[in-house]
PDB file of C-alpha atoms in Angstrom:
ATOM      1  CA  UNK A1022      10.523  -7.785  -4.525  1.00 46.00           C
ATOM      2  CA  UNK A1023      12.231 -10.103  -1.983  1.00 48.00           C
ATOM      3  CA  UNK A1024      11.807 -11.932   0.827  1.00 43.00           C
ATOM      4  CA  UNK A1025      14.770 -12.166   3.720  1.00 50.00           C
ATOM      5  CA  UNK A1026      14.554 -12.909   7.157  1.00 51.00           C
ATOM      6  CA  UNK A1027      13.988 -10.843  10.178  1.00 49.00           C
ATOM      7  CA  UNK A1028      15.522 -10.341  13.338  1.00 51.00           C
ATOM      8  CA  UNK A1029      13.299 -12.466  14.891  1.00 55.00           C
ATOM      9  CA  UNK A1030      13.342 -15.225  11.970  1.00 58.00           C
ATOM     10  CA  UNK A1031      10.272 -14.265  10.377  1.00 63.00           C
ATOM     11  CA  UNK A1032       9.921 -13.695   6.821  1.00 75.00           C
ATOM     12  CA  UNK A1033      10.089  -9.959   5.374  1.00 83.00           C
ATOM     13  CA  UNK A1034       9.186  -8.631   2.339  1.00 84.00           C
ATOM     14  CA  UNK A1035      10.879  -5.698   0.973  1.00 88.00           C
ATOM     15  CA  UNK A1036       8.682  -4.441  -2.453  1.00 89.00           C
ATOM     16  CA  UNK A1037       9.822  -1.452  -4.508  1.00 91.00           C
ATOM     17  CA  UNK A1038       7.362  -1.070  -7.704  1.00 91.00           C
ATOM     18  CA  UNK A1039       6.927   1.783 -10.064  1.00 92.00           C
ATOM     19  CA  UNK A1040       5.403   3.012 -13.579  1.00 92.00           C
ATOM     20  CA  UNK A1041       4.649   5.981 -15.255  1.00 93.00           C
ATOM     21  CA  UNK A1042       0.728   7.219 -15.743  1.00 93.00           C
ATOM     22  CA  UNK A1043      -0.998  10.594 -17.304  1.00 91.00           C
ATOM     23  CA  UNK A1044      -2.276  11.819 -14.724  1.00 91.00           C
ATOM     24  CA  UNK A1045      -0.384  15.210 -13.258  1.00 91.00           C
ATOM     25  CA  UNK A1046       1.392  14.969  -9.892  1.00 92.00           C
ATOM     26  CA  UNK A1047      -1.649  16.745  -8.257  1.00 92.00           C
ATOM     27  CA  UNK A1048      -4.259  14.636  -9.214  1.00 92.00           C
ATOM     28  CA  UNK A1049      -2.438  11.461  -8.275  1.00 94.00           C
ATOM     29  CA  UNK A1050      -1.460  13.233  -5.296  1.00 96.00           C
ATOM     30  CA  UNK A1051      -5.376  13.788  -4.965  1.00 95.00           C
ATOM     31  CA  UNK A1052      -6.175  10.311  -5.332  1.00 95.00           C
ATOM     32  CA  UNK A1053      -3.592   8.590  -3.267  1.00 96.00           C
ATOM     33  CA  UNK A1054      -4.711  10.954  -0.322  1.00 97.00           C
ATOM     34  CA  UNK A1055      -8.202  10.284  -0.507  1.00 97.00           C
ATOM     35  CA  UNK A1056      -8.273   7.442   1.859  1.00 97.00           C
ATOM     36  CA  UNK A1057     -12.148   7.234   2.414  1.00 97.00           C
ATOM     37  CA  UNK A1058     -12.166   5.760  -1.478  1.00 96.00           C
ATOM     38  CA  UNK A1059      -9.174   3.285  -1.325  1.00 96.00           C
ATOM     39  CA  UNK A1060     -11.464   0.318  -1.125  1.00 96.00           C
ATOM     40  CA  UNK A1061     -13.236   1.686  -4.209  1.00 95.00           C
ATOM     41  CA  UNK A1062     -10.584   0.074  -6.443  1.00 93.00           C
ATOM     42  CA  UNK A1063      -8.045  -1.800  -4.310  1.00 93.00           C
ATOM     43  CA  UNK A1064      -8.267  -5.707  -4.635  1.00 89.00           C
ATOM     44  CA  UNK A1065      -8.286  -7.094  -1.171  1.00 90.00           C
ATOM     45  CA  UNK A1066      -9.220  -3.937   0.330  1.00 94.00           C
ATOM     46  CA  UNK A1067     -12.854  -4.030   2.008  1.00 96.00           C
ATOM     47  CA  UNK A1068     -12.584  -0.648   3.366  1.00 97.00           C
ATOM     48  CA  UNK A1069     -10.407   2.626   4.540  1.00 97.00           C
ATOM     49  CA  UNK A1070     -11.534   5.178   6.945  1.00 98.00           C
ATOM     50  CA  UNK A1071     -10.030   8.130   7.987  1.00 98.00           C
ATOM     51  CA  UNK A1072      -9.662   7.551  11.874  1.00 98.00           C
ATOM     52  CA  UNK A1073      -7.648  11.473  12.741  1.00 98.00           C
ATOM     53  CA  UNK A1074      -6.478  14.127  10.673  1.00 97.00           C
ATOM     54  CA  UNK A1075      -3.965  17.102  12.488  1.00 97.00           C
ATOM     55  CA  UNK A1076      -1.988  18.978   9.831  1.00 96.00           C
ATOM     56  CA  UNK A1077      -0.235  16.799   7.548  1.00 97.00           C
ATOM     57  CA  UNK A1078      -0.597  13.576   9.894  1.00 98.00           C
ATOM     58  CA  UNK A1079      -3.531  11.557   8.845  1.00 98.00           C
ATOM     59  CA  UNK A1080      -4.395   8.119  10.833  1.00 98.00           C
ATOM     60  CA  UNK A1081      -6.036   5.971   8.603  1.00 98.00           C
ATOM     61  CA  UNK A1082      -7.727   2.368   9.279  1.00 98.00           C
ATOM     62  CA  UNK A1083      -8.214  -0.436   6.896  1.00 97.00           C
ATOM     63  CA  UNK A1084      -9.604  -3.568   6.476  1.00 97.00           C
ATOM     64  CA  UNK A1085      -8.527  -6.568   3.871  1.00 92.00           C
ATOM     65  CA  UNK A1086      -7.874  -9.625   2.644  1.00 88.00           C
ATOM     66  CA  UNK A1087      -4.848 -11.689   2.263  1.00 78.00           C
ATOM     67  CA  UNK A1088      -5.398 -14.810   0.376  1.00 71.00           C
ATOM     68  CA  UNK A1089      -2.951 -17.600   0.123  1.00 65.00           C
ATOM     69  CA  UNK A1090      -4.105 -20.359  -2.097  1.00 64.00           C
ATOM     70  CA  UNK A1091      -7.037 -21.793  -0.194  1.00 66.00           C
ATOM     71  CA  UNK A1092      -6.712 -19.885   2.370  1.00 70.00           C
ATOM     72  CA  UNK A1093      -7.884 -16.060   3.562  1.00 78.00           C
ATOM     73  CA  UNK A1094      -7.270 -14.551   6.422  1.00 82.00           C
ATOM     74  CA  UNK A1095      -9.203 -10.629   7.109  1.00 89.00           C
ATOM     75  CA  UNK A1096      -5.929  -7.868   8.232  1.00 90.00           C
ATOM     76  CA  UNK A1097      -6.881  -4.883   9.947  1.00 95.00           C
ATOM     77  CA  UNK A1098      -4.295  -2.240   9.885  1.00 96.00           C
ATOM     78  CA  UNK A1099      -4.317   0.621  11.785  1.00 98.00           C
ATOM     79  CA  UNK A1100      -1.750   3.508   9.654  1.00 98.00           C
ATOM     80  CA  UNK A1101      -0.132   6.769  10.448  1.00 98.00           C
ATOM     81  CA  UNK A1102       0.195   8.525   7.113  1.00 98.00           C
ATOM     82  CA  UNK A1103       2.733  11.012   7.070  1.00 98.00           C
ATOM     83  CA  UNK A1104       1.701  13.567   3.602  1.00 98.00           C
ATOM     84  CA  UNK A1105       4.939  15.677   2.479  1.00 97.00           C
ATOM     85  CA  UNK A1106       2.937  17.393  -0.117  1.00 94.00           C
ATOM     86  CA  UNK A1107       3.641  17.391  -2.987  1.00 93.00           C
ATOM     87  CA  UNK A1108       5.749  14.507  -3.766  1.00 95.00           C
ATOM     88  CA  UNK A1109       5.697  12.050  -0.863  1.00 98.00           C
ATOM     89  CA  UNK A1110       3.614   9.746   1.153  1.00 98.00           C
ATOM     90  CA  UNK A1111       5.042   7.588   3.789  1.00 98.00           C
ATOM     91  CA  UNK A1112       2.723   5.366   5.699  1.00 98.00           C
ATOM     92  CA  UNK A1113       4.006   3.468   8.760  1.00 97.00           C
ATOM     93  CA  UNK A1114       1.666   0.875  11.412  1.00 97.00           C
ATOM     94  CA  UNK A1115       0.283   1.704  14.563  1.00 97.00           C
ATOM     95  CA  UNK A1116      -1.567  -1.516  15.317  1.00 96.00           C
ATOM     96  CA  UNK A1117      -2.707  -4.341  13.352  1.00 94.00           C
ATOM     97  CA  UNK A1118      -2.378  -8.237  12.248  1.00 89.00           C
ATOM     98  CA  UNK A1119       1.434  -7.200  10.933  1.00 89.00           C
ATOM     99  CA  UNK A1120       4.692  -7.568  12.877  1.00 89.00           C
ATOM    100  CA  UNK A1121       6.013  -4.188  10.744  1.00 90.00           C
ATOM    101  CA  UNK A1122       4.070  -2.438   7.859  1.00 93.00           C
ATOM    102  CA  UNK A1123       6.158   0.659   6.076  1.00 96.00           C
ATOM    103  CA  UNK A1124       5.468   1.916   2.779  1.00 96.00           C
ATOM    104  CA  UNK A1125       5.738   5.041   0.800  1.00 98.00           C
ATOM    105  CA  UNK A1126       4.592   6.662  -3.089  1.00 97.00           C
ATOM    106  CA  UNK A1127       6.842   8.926  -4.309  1.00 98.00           C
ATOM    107  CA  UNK A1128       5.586  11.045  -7.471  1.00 97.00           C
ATOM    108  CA  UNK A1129       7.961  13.204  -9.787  1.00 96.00           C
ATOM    109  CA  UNK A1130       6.857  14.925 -12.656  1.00 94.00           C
ATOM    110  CA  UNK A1131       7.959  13.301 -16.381  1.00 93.00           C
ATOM    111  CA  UNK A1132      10.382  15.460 -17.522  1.00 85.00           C
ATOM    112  CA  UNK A1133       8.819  17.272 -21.200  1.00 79.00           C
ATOM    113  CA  UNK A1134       5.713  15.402 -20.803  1.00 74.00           C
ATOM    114  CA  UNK A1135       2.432  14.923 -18.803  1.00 79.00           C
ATOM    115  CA  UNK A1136       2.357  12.657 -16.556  1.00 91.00           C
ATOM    116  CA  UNK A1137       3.921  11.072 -13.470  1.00 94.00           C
ATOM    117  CA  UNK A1138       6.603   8.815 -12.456  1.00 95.00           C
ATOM    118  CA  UNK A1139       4.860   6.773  -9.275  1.00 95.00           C
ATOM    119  CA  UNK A1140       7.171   4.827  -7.215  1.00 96.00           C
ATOM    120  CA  UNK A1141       5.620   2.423  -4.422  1.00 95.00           C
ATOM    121  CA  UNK A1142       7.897   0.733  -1.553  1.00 95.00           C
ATOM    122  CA  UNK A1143       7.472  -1.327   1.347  1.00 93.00           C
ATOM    123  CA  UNK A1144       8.394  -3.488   3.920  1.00 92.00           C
ATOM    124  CA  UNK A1145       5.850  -5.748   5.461  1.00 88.00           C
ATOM    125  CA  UNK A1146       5.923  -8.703   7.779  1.00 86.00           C
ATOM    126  CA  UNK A1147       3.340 -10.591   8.389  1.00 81.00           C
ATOM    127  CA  UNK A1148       2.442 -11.715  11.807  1.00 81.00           C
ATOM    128  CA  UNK A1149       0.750 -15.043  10.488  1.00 72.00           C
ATOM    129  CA  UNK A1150       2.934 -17.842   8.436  1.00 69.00           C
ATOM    130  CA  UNK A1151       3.420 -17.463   4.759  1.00 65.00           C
ATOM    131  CA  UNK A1152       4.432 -20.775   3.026  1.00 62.00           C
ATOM    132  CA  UNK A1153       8.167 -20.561   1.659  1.00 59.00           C
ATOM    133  CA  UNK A1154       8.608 -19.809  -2.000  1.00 58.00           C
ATOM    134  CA  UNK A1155       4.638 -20.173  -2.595  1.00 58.00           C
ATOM    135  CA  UNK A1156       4.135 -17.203  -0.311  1.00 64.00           C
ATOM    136  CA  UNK A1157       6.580 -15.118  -2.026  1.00 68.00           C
ATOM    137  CA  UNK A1158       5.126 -15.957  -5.283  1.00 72.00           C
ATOM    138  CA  UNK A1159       1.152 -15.237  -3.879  1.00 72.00           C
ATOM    139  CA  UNK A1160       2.526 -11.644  -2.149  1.00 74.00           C
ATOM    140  CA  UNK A1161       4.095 -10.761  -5.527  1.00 78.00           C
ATOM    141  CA  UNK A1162       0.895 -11.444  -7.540  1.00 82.00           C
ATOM    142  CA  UNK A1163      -1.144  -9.515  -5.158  1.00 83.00           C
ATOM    143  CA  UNK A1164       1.279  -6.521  -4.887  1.00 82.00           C
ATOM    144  CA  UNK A1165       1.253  -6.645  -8.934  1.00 85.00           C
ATOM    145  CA  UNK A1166      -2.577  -6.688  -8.736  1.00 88.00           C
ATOM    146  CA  UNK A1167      -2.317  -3.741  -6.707  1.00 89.00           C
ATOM    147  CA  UNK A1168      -0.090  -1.907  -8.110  1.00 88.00           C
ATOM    148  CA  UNK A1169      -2.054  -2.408 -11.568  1.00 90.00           C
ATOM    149  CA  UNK A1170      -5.340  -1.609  -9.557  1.00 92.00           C
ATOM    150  CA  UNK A1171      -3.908   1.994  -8.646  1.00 92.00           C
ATOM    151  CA  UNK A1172      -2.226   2.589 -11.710  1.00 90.00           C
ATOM    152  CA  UNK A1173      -5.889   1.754 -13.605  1.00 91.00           C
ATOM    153  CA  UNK A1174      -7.764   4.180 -10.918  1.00 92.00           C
ATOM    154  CA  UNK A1175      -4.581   7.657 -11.854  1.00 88.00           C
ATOM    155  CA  UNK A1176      -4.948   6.969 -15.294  1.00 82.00           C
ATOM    156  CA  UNK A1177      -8.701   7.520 -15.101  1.00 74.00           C
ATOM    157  CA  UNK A1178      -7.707  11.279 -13.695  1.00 62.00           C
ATOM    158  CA  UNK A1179     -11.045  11.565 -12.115  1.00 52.00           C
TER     159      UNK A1179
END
């Protein structure tokens, strides 16, 4: 992960993560599409509800938490998921408390063994102040937290 600055000054975070979990393409494909359960076992998530579906275009609207030491502040993000079954998920804002919001999974097979390669990046800037070096540190933690949140939820292939 790392932080540079935007066109505008502000501070971006650009977040590439990955790891490898049991679970067959299609059932982490099943899981990272089921956006009415993504606050089920994301941290800082309160909730995700599917707003539209039309084909392969799903708009999706959540609800968290960022925390940054003592603070909180609730972000409501309004998504356009973009499904390219069955290997890619790119996710890009509509509205919401962020200046940008991208991400994307990306799932491939292991090759001669079960199990998926799951590769998570993103671009996000906030709209709000994030304290220098602290902030980079507190989005890391929390993306790790994530990340370790959703790999937890795939390996449990239910």
């Amino acid at each position: 992960m790392e932080r540079v600055v935007g066109s505008d000054g502000g501070k971006v975070y650009q977040i590439t993560s990955s790891g490898t979990v049991a679970a067959t393409p299609t059932v982490v494909w099943r899981i990272l599409t089921d956006y009415n359960h993504l606050a089920d076992y994301l941290p800082n998530m309160k909730s995700a509800r599917v707003v539209s579906r039309n084909g392969d275009r799903v708009i999706v609207e959540q609800l968290g938490i960022a925390r940054f030491l003592y603070f909180s502040r609730d972000i409501r993000l309004v998504v356009q998921v973009h499904e390219r079954a069955p290997n890619r998920i790119d996710i890009s804002m509509i509205d919401g408390d962020m200046k940008a919001y991208r991400a994307s999974w990306e799932l491939s097979p292991l090759a001669g063994a079960a199990g998926t390669k799951v590769v998570y990046n993103a671009t996000i800037e906030p709209k709000f102040d994030v304290p220098g070096i602290i902030g980079l540190s507190v989005v890391r933690k929390d993306i790790a937290r994530m990340m370790a949140a959703v790999f937890l939820r795939l390996d449990r292939q239910e």
